[in-house]
mmCIF file of C-alpha atoms and ligand atoms in Angstrom:
data_model
loop_
_atom_site.group_PDB
_atom_site.id
_atom_site.type_symbol
_atom_site.label_atom_id
_atom_site.label_comp_id
_atom_site.label_asym_id
_atom_site.label_seq_id
_atom_site.Cartn_x
_atom_site.Cartn_y
_atom_site.Cartn_z
ATOM 1 C CA MET A 79 166.283 187.978 320.349
ATOM 2 C CA SER A 80 169.947 187.525 319.560
ATOM 3 C CA GLY A 81 170.814 191.230 319.914
ATOM 4 C CA GLY A 82 172.607 191.637 316.626
ATOM 5 C CA LYS A 83 175.027 188.682 316.847
ATOM 6 C CA ILE A 84 175.256 186.868 313.532
ATOM 7 C CA VAL A 85 175.244 183.150 314.297
ATOM 8 C CA THR A 86 174.547 180.465 311.708
ATOM 9 C CA ILE A 87 172.779 177.304 312.744
ATOM 10 C CA GLN A 88 175.903 175.276 311.965
ATOM 11 C CA ARG A 89 177.937 177.268 314.462
ATOM 12 C CA HIS A 90 175.188 177.085 317.037
ATOM 13 C CA ILE A 91 174.934 173.297 316.724
ATOM 14 C CA MET A 92 178.720 172.990 317.131
ATOM 15 C CA GLU A 93 178.611 175.118 320.258
ATOM 16 C CA GLU A 94 175.784 172.956 321.618
ATOM 17 C CA GLN A 95 177.995 169.920 321.020
ATOM 18 C CA SER A 96 180.610 171.349 323.353
ATOM 19 C CA LEU A 97 177.958 171.231 326.126
ATOM 20 C CA HIS A 98 177.994 167.435 325.717
ATOM 21 C CA PRO A 99 181.625 166.409 326.424
ATOM 22 C CA GLU A 100 180.894 162.812 325.406
ATOM 23 C CA ALA A 101 179.679 163.865 321.928
ATOM 24 C CA ARG A 102 181.813 162.662 319.035
ATOM 25 C CA GLY A 103 180.344 164.849 316.338
ATOM 26 C CA ASP A 104 177.843 162.296 315.015
ATOM 27 C CA PHE A 105 174.942 164.120 316.521
ATOM 28 C CA THR A 106 176.162 167.453 315.147
ATOM 29 C CA ARG A 107 176.373 166.026 311.645
ATOM 30 C CA LEU A 108 172.939 164.437 312.031
ATOM 31 C CA LEU A 109 171.428 167.859 312.759
ATOM 32 C CA TRP A 110 173.306 169.415 309.853
ATOM 33 C CA ASP A 111 171.861 166.812 307.494
ATOM 34 C CA LEU A 112 168.389 167.583 308.800
ATOM 35 C CA VAL A 113 168.946 171.275 308.163
ATOM 36 C CA VAL A 114 169.782 170.503 304.527
ATOM 37 C CA ALA A 115 166.566 168.505 304.155
ATOM 38 C CA GLY A 116 164.634 171.392 305.743
ATOM 39 C CA LYS A 117 166.065 173.871 303.255
ATOM 40 C CA MET A 118 165.148 171.621 300.329
ATOM 41 C CA ILE A 119 161.574 171.245 301.601
ATOM 42 C CA ALA A 120 161.338 175.020 302.199
ATOM 43 C CA ARG A 121 162.353 175.594 298.588
ATOM 44 C CA GLU A 122 159.601 173.280 297.307
ATOM 45 C CA VAL A 123 156.968 174.723 299.665
ATOM 46 C CA ARG A 124 157.686 178.158 298.168
ATOM 47 C CA LYS A 125 156.709 176.740 294.758
ATOM 48 C CA ALA A 126 153.591 174.959 296.018
ATOM 49 C CA GLY A 127 151.134 177.405 294.445
ATOM 50 C CA LEU A 128 152.666 176.707 291.054
ATOM 51 C CA ILE A 129 151.682 173.056 291.102
ATOM 52 C CA ASP A 130 148.686 173.684 288.803
ATOM 53 C CA ILE A 131 150.983 175.358 286.323
ATOM 54 C CA LEU A 132 153.849 172.931 286.609
ATOM 55 C CA GLY A 133 151.776 169.769 286.874
ATOM 56 C CA GLN A 134 149.923 167.632 289.425
ATOM 57 C CA ALA A 135 151.255 164.639 291.272
ATOM 58 C CA GLY A 136 151.076 161.586 289.070
ATOM 59 C CA TYR A 137 151.528 163.680 285.933
ATOM 60 C CA GLN A 138 154.776 164.605 284.268
ATOM 61 C CA ASN A 139 156.289 168.075 284.346
ATOM 62 C CA VAL A 140 157.722 169.860 281.348
ATOM 63 C CA GLN A 141 161.010 168.020 281.702
ATOM 64 C CA GLY A 142 159.115 164.760 281.495
ATOM 65 C CA GLU A 143 159.776 164.029 285.188
ATOM 66 C CA GLU A 144 157.093 162.804 287.517
ATOM 67 C CA VAL A 145 155.820 165.648 289.736
ATOM 68 C CA GLN A 146 155.524 164.676 293.389
ATOM 69 C CA LYS A 147 153.011 165.805 295.914
ATOM 70 C CA LEU A 148 154.682 167.995 298.480
ATOM 71 C CA ASP A 149 154.165 165.591 301.368
ATOM 72 C CA GLU A 150 155.697 162.766 299.334
ATOM 73 C CA TYR A 151 158.582 165.041 298.398
ATOM 74 C CA ALA A 152 159.171 165.963 302.048
ATOM 75 C CA GLU A 153 159.083 162.318 303.103
ATOM 76 C CA LYS A 154 161.589 161.229 300.461
ATOM 77 C CA THR A 155 163.859 164.212 300.980
ATOM 78 C CA ILE A 156 164.283 163.559 304.689
ATOM 79 C CA PHE A 157 164.927 159.879 304.046
ATOM 80 C CA ARG A 158 167.478 160.617 301.314
ATOM 81 C CA ALA A 159 169.256 163.231 303.443
ATOM 82 C CA MET A 160 169.434 160.952 306.479
ATOM 83 C CA ASP A 161 169.836 157.349 305.305
ATOM 84 C CA HIS A 162 173.545 157.349 304.456
ATOM 85 C CA GLY A 163 175.209 159.593 307.056
ATOM 86 C CA GLY A 164 176.125 156.758 309.400
ATOM 87 C CA HIS A 165 174.464 158.481 312.386
ATOM 88 C CA LEU A 166 171.174 156.585 312.428
ATOM 89 C CA CYS A 167 170.193 152.990 313.123
ATOM 90 C CA VAL A 168 166.502 153.367 312.233
ATOM 91 C CA MET A 169 163.904 155.988 311.343
ATOM 92 C CA GLY A 170 160.147 156.343 311.695
ATOM 93 C CA SER A 171 157.854 158.681 309.779
ATOM 94 C CA GLU A 172 154.260 159.713 310.261
ATOM 95 C CA GLU A 173 153.770 158.893 306.587
ATOM 96 C CA VAL A 174 155.166 155.348 306.757
ATOM 97 C CA PRO A 175 153.309 152.519 308.516
ATOM 98 C CA ASP A 176 156.367 150.601 309.820
ATOM 99 C CA ILE A 177 159.848 151.491 311.044
ATOM 100 C CA ILE A 178 162.231 152.568 308.274
ATOM 101 C CA PRO A 179 165.469 150.554 308.298
ATOM 102 C CA ILE A 180 168.763 152.062 307.174
ATOM 103 C CA PRO A 181 169.658 150.439 303.823
ATOM 104 C CA GLU A 182 172.131 147.561 304.126
ATOM 105 C CA LYS A 183 174.774 149.320 302.022
ATOM 106 C CA PHE A 184 175.156 152.230 304.480
ATOM 107 C CA PRO A 185 176.865 152.334 307.870
ATOM 108 C CA LYS A 186 174.655 152.389 310.967
ATOM 109 C CA GLY A 187 174.903 154.774 313.910
ATOM 110 C CA HIS A 188 173.631 155.202 317.443
ATOM 111 C CA TYR A 189 170.681 157.495 316.916
ATOM 112 C CA VAL A 190 166.995 157.092 316.079
ATOM 113 C CA LEU A 191 165.135 159.702 314.018
ATOM 114 C CA LEU A 192 161.355 160.094 314.090
ATOM 115 C CA TYR A 193 159.692 162.725 311.912
ATOM 116 C CA ASP A 194 156.504 164.192 310.559
ATOM 117 C CA PRO A 195 157.697 165.296 307.118
ATOM 118 C CA LEU A 196 154.905 167.754 306.312
ATOM 119 C CA ASP A 197 152.617 168.545 309.185
ATOM 120 C CA GLY A 198 149.355 170.267 308.258
ATOM 121 C CA SER A 199 149.667 169.231 304.631
ATOM 122 C CA SER A 200 145.934 169.752 304.031
ATOM 123 C CA ASN A 201 146.682 173.488 304.410
ATOM 124 C CA ILE A 202 149.029 173.690 301.433
ATOM 125 C CA ASP A 203 146.251 174.333 298.924
ATOM 126 C CA VAL A 204 145.201 177.494 300.745
ATOM 127 C CA ASN A 205 148.665 178.945 301.300
ATOM 128 C CA VAL A 206 148.680 178.438 305.060
ATOM 129 C CA SER A 207 151.798 177.537 307.058
ATOM 130 C CA VAL A 208 152.926 173.920 307.144
ATOM 131 C CA GLY A 209 155.867 172.366 308.966
ATOM 132 C CA THR A 210 158.293 169.525 309.591
ATOM 133 C CA ILE A 211 158.757 168.012 313.068
ATOM 134 C CA PHE A 212 161.712 165.866 314.155
ATOM 135 C CA SER A 213 162.832 163.920 317.223
ATOM 136 C CA VAL A 214 166.138 162.224 317.997
ATOM 137 C CA TYR A 215 166.692 159.410 320.512
ATOM 138 C CA ARG A 216 169.693 157.268 321.375
ATOM 139 C CA LYS A 217 169.616 153.633 320.346
ATOM 140 C CA LYS A 218 168.802 151.555 323.401
ATOM 141 C CA THR A 219 168.741 147.964 322.165
ATOM 142 C CA PRO A 220 171.879 145.874 321.509
ATOM 143 C CA GLY A 221 172.917 145.028 317.955
ATOM 144 C CA ILE A 222 173.626 147.177 314.947
ATOM 145 C CA ASP A 223 170.168 147.591 313.450
ATOM 146 C CA GLY A 224 167.562 149.748 315.120
ATOM 147 C CA THR A 225 164.303 148.091 316.134
ATOM 148 C CA LEU A 226 160.728 149.037 316.951
ATOM 149 C CA ASP A 227 161.732 149.205 320.628
ATOM 150 C CA ASP A 228 164.281 151.884 319.791
ATOM 151 C CA CYS A 229 161.425 153.956 318.376
ATOM 152 C CA LEU A 230 159.013 153.319 321.246
ATOM 153 C CA GLN A 231 160.873 155.368 323.850
ATOM 154 C CA PRO A 232 159.120 157.836 326.129
ATOM 155 C CA GLY A 233 159.693 161.530 325.463
ATOM 156 C CA THR A 234 161.807 161.816 328.612
ATOM 157 C CA GLU A 235 164.535 160.001 326.616
ATOM 158 C CA LEU A 236 164.607 162.587 323.827
ATOM 159 C CA VAL A 237 168.070 163.843 322.923
ATOM 160 C CA ALA A 238 166.847 166.558 320.572
ATOM 161 C CA ALA A 239 163.638 167.780 319.009
ATOM 162 C CA GLY A 240 162.722 170.551 316.650
ATOM 163 C CA TYR A 241 160.457 171.806 313.961
ATOM 164 C CA ILE A 242 160.627 173.901 310.845
ATOM 165 C CA VAL A 243 157.696 176.163 310.116
ATOM 166 C CA TYR A 244 157.260 177.144 306.489
ATOM 167 C CA GLY A 245 155.392 180.386 307.055
ATOM 168 C CA SER A 246 155.791 183.994 305.983
ATOM 169 C CA SER A 247 159.424 183.172 306.649
ATOM 170 C CA THR A 248 160.963 179.760 307.234
ATOM 171 C CA MET A 249 162.027 179.190 310.820
ATOM 172 C CA LEU A 250 163.779 176.276 312.496
ATOM 173 C CA VAL A 251 163.336 175.872 316.251
ATOM 174 C CA TYR A 252 165.204 173.200 318.191
ATOM 175 C CA THR A 253 166.338 172.032 321.582
ATOM 176 C CA THR A 254 168.930 169.550 322.778
ATOM 177 C CA GLY A 255 167.889 170.056 326.385
ATOM 178 C CA HIS A 256 169.760 173.345 326.811
ATOM 179 C CA GLY A 257 166.987 175.797 326.060
ATOM 180 C CA VAL A 258 165.079 176.448 322.862
ATOM 181 C CA HIS A 259 166.581 178.387 319.994
ATOM 182 C CA GLY A 260 165.038 179.721 316.794
ATOM 183 C CA PHE A 261 166.673 180.428 313.436
ATOM 184 C CA THR A 262 165.228 182.249 310.461
ATOM 185 C CA LEU A 263 166.169 181.250 306.925
ATOM 186 C CA ASP A 264 167.704 184.018 304.864
ATOM 187 C CA PRO A 265 166.568 182.739 301.461
ATOM 188 C CA SER A 266 169.105 184.783 299.528
ATOM 189 C CA MET A 267 172.010 183.187 301.428
ATOM 190 C CA GLY A 268 170.366 179.841 302.119
ATOM 191 C CA GLU A 269 171.462 180.119 305.764
ATOM 192 C CA PHE A 270 169.470 179.754 308.950
ATOM 193 C CA LEU A 271 170.542 182.625 311.234
ATOM 194 C CA LEU A 272 169.924 182.786 314.975
ATOM 195 C CA SER A 273 166.927 185.085 315.436
ATOM 196 C CA HIS A 274 165.371 183.861 318.695
ATOM 197 C CA GLU A 275 167.925 182.884 321.340
ATOM 198 C CA ASN A 276 166.780 181.023 324.439
ATOM 199 C CA ILE A 277 163.029 181.325 323.871
ATOM 200 C CA ARG A 278 160.935 181.440 327.048
ATOM 201 C CA ILE A 279 157.179 180.927 326.846
ATOM 202 C CA PRO A 280 155.261 183.512 328.926
ATOM 203 C CA PRO A 281 153.833 181.883 332.082
ATOM 204 C CA ARG A 282 150.361 183.033 331.078
ATOM 205 C CA GLY A 283 148.767 183.994 327.783
ATOM 206 C CA LYS A 284 145.625 185.483 326.327
ATOM 207 C CA ILE A 285 145.070 183.022 323.502
ATOM 208 C CA TYR A 286 143.403 179.624 323.389
ATOM 209 C CA SER A 287 143.692 177.381 320.362
ATOM 210 C CA ILE A 288 141.385 174.441 319.696
ATOM 211 C CA ASN A 289 139.196 173.070 316.899
ATOM 212 C CA GLU A 290 135.925 174.235 318.392
ATOM 213 C CA GLY A 291 133.949 172.376 315.740
ATOM 214 C CA ASN A 292 134.624 169.270 317.830
ATOM 215 C CA TYR A 293 132.786 170.724 320.846
ATOM 216 C CA ASN A 294 130.251 167.905 320.876
ATOM 217 C CA PHE A 295 133.068 165.335 321.033
ATOM 218 C CA TRP A 296 134.840 166.898 324.039
ATOM 219 C CA ASP A 297 134.796 165.698 327.615
ATOM 220 C CA ASP A 298 133.089 167.903 330.209
ATOM 221 C CA ALA A 299 136.361 169.282 331.588
ATOM 222 C CA THR A 300 137.431 170.622 328.193
ATOM 223 C CA ARG A 301 134.022 172.187 327.635
ATOM 224 C CA ALA A 302 134.162 173.804 331.068
ATOM 225 C CA TYR A 303 137.707 175.068 330.531
ATOM 226 C CA VAL A 304 136.881 176.636 327.161
ATOM 227 C CA LYS A 305 133.764 178.231 328.608
ATOM 228 C CA HIS A 306 135.971 179.600 331.377
ATOM 229 C CA VAL A 307 138.524 181.277 329.088
ATOM 230 C CA LYS A 308 135.710 182.937 327.159
ATOM 231 C CA GLN A 309 134.732 184.886 330.250
ATOM 232 C CA MET A 310 136.067 188.336 330.947
ATOM 233 C CA ASP A 311 139.628 188.236 332.255
ATOM 234 C CA PRO A 312 139.887 191.021 334.858
ATOM 235 C CA SER A 313 143.560 191.611 334.062
ATOM 236 C CA THR A 314 142.746 192.533 330.451
ATOM 237 C CA GLY A 315 139.042 193.367 330.557
ATOM 238 C CA ARG A 316 138.540 190.894 327.731
ATOM 239 C CA PRO A 317 138.043 187.177 327.211
ATOM 240 C CA TYR A 318 140.854 185.115 325.697
ATOM 241 C CA SER A 319 141.186 185.300 321.917
ATOM 242 C CA LEU A 320 140.757 182.190 319.798
ATOM 243 C CA ARG A 321 143.431 181.438 317.212
ATOM 244 C CA TYR A 322 143.447 178.129 315.342
ATOM 245 C CA ILE A 323 145.482 177.531 312.209
ATOM 246 C CA GLY A 324 145.014 173.776 311.936
ATOM 247 C CA THR A 325 148.738 173.083 311.507
ATOM 248 C CA LEU A 326 150.209 171.903 314.797
ATOM 249 C CA VAL A 327 153.622 173.364 314.002
ATOM 250 C CA ALA A 328 152.156 176.810 313.392
ATOM 251 C CA ASP A 329 149.788 176.709 316.376
ATOM 252 C CA ALA A 330 152.560 175.459 318.672
ATOM 253 C CA HIS A 331 154.992 178.065 317.329
ATOM 254 C CA ARG A 332 152.583 180.897 318.103
ATOM 255 C CA THR A 333 151.927 179.416 321.540
ATOM 256 C CA LEU A 334 155.685 179.189 322.209
ATOM 257 C CA LEU A 335 156.282 182.825 321.325
ATOM 258 C CA LYS A 336 153.114 184.471 322.647
ATOM 259 C CA GLY A 337 151.970 182.123 325.390
ATOM 260 C CA GLY A 338 148.482 180.732 325.895
ATOM 261 C CA ILE A 339 147.266 177.207 325.352
ATOM 262 C CA PHE A 340 146.796 174.767 322.469
ATOM 263 C CA LEU A 341 144.436 171.836 322.964
ATOM 264 C CA TYR A 342 143.667 168.770 320.890
ATOM 265 C CA PRO A 343 141.742 166.757 323.479
ATOM 266 C CA MET A 344 140.367 163.264 323.264
ATOM 267 C CA ASP A 345 137.629 162.868 320.650
ATOM 268 C CA TYR A 346 135.816 160.438 322.855
ATOM 269 C CA LYS A 347 132.713 160.287 320.698
ATOM 270 C CA ASP A 348 134.667 159.837 317.490
ATOM 271 C CA PRO A 349 135.181 156.073 317.140
ATOM 272 C CA LYS A 350 137.906 156.637 314.544
ATOM 273 C CA ARG A 351 140.207 158.282 317.076
ATOM 274 C CA PRO A 352 139.132 157.714 320.659
ATOM 275 C CA GLN A 353 142.593 158.696 321.908
ATOM 276 C CA GLY A 354 142.742 162.126 320.279
ATOM 277 C CA LYS A 355 144.112 162.978 316.847
ATOM 278 C CA LEU A 356 147.758 163.872 317.243
ATOM 279 C CA ARG A 357 150.525 161.291 317.230
ATOM 280 C CA LEU A 358 152.559 160.722 320.362
ATOM 281 C CA LEU A 359 155.851 159.946 318.633
ATOM 282 C CA TYR A 360 155.810 162.376 315.736
ATOM 283 C CA GLU A 361 153.902 165.357 317.110
ATOM 284 C CA ALA A 362 153.177 165.324 320.858
ATOM 285 C CA ASN A 363 156.568 164.295 322.292
ATOM 286 C CA PRO A 364 158.772 166.649 320.279
ATOM 287 C CA MET A 365 156.433 169.587 320.905
ATOM 288 C CA ALA A 366 156.276 168.689 324.599
ATOM 289 C CA PHE A 367 160.087 168.658 324.860
ATOM 290 C CA ILE A 368 160.351 172.060 323.171
ATOM 291 C CA ILE A 369 157.565 173.651 325.200
ATOM 292 C CA GLU A 370 158.925 172.276 328.495
ATOM 293 C CA GLN A 371 162.442 173.434 327.653
ATOM 294 C CA ALA A 372 160.978 176.921 327.144
ATOM 295 C CA GLY A 373 159.327 176.818 330.594
ATOM 296 C CA GLY A 374 155.863 175.634 329.545
ATOM 297 C CA ALA A 375 153.999 172.371 330.103
ATOM 298 C CA ALA A 376 152.524 169.511 328.065
ATOM 299 C CA THR A 377 149.865 167.103 329.292
ATOM 300 C CA THR A 378 147.088 164.781 328.240
ATOM 301 C CA GLY A 379 145.049 166.354 331.035
ATOM 302 C CA THR A 380 145.954 163.577 333.447
ATOM 303 C CA GLN A 381 149.546 162.684 332.537
ATOM 304 C CA ARG A 382 152.705 164.474 331.466
ATOM 305 C CA ILE A 383 153.080 163.747 327.740
ATOM 306 C CA ARG A 384 156.765 162.841 327.951
ATOM 307 C CA GLU A 385 156.155 160.187 330.598
ATOM 308 C CA ILE A 386 153.847 158.086 328.427
ATOM 309 C CA GLN A 387 155.398 154.738 327.496
ATOM 310 C CA PRO A 388 154.536 154.382 323.785
ATOM 311 C CA ALA A 389 152.875 151.135 322.764
ATOM 312 C CA ALA A 390 152.682 151.662 318.995
ATOM 313 C CA LEU A 391 154.429 153.745 316.342
ATOM 314 C CA HIS A 392 151.335 155.691 315.344
ATOM 315 C CA GLN A 393 149.711 155.955 318.755
ATOM 316 C CA ARG A 394 147.489 159.006 319.221
ATOM 317 C CA VAL A 395 147.167 161.075 322.383
ATOM 318 C CA PRO A 396 145.232 164.037 323.668
ATOM 319 C CA LEU A 397 147.674 166.973 323.581
ATOM 320 C CA ILE A 398 147.454 170.117 325.674
ATOM 321 C CA ILE A 399 150.511 172.379 325.548
ATOM 322 C CA GLY A 400 151.319 175.937 326.439
ATOM 323 C CA SER A 401 152.065 178.397 329.196
ATOM 324 C CA ALA A 402 152.622 176.580 332.478
ATOM 325 C CA ASP A 403 149.819 178.377 334.368
ATOM 326 C CA GLU A 404 147.291 177.743 331.605
ATOM 327 C CA VAL A 405 148.113 174.042 331.321
ATOM 328 C CA ARG A 406 148.010 173.602 335.106
ATOM 329 C CA LEU A 407 144.598 175.261 335.199
ATOM 330 C CA TYR A 408 143.323 172.903 332.486
ATOM 331 C CA GLU A 409 144.598 169.952 334.534
ATOM 332 C CA ARG A 410 142.659 171.252 337.534
ATOM 333 C CA PHE A 411 139.507 171.302 335.437
ATOM 334 C CA VAL A 412 140.170 167.687 334.501
ATOM 335 C CA ARG A 413 140.868 166.704 338.118
ATOM 336 C CA GLU A 414 138.062 168.599 339.747
ATOM 337 C CA GLY A 415 135.672 169.369 336.898
ATOM 338 C CA SER A 416 133.659 166.209 337.112
ATOM 339 C CA SER A 417 133.178 166.444 340.888
ATOM 340 C CA THR A 418 132.437 170.157 341.078
ATOM 341 C CA GLY A 419 130.745 170.308 337.675
ATOM 342 C CA PRO A 420 131.458 172.737 334.860
ATOM 343 C CA SER A 421 128.964 175.331 336.087
ATOM 344 C CA ALA A 422 130.641 175.543 339.492
ATOM 345 C CA LEU A 423 133.967 176.251 337.786
ATOM 346 C CA ALA A 424 132.527 178.871 335.465
ATOM 347 C CA GLY A 425 132.161 182.373 336.826
ATOM 348 C CA THR A 426 135.760 182.698 338.010
ATOM 349 C CA PRO A 427 138.046 184.896 335.985
ATOM 350 C CA ALA A 428 140.293 183.225 333.422
ATOM 351 C CA GLY A 429 143.659 182.304 334.908
ATOM 352 C CA GLN A 430 142.104 181.703 338.350
ATOM 353 C CA LYS A 431 139.844 179.041 339.708
ATOM 354 C CA ALA A 432 137.519 178.897 342.602
ATOM 355 C CA GLY A 433 138.600 176.821 345.578
HETATM 356 P P1 LIG B 516 148.251 165.719 309.550
HETATM 357 O O1 LIG B 516 149.435 165.059 310.197
HETATM 358 O O2 LIG B 516 147.401 164.818 308.722
HETATM 359 O O3 LIG B 516 148.660 166.981 308.839
HETATM 360 O O4 LIG B 516 147.271 166.115 310.753
HETATM 361 C C1 LIG B 516 147.786 166.772 311.830
HETATM 362 C C2 LIG B 516 147.174 168.139 311.882
HETATM 363 C C3 LIG B 516 147.910 169.020 312.860
HETATM 364 O O5 LIG B 516 148.903 169.748 312.226
HETATM 365 C C4 LIG B 516 146.812 169.905 313.366
HETATM 366 O O6 LIG B 516 147.076 170.352 314.669
HETATM 367 C C5 LIG B 516 145.602 169.021 313.336
HETATM 368 O O7 LIG B 516 145.862 168.023 312.363
HETATM 369 C C6 LIG B 516 144.363 169.733 312.918
HETATM 370 O O8 LIG B 516 143.302 168.840 312.951
HETATM 371 P P2 LIG B 516 141.788 169.303 312.721
HETATM 372 O O9 LIG B 516 141.692 169.636 311.274
HETATM 373 O O10 LIG B 516 140.979 168.126 313.134
HETATM 374 O O11 LIG B 516 141.545 170.492 313.603
HETATM 375 MG MG1 LIG B 517 151.206 165.992 311.427
#
């Protein structure tokens, strides 16, 4: 916690800039523009329950304007906040099939922005937290316009990543590679204030988070690992608790603050998504950067997420993130599970493994 200091996100971003002597202020202004978009989306999310009263998407509201679905609103708001600042050369969105060029009439910059405008949008109807995820890379190809190759960079090249969680309060969490910092929106002032300075994820946790309805689609190692964490943990006298919101931003946020593990493994029996569900560029890489910067780990089970060379904009990956010890243990199940067999691994207390 920040210990009573009052620090706005603008000031924090400026101070982060001074850690990068080569920075010319472009990057700072880019983040400021994103913050504005986040505030606008937060404002609309707060009104989401009123959609039945105010009108449905495709219909007109009382002013005769077309009412947008919230995910469409979020998509357009980020684009409109970011297209003209002169910081970006290209964008990519989870909601848009191809790369998003910067309109001809605006100046181009040296950065690439990838975003998931409204993660977990199927949860809006039931008043559950949703979020926005963003990633920033440097342009790597020559020329003025950004290209697909500029978007297909591994997560090790990330310059910044963050998310906004629209929950019981609105929080923005970001990293530029100098730790992870969280800001809470004071809605009366419209300011994000530093509330969680230098977040560190606990090395272990007591929570696992996975869509257990997919049990029959999992690989043996995941089944064995989940069976393992359901056994009595001698340090607590209890098994791990299951928490699953179904919005990555919210599940990752809880994991960041409380520790534990979040898993969306490969759905190897689901032909629609044999590589897992979550998107490498828009979801896995930014979350991996944040979690690693906080001292945690992010893996597919066999490979560090950030070292994957992306092959396509909407590529999916298995994603396992969380406390370093928990993620390492999962990786051991993947490495050794098939040779020793799930039953040989079961029977050891959670957080430890035989052998
Ligand atoms: P979305 O981008 O369509 O919202 O889907 C991504 C969401 C994540 O936020 C969440 O972790 C996951 O889908 C939940 O999937 P499932 O409902 O299969 O458990
Ligand atoms: Mg999403």
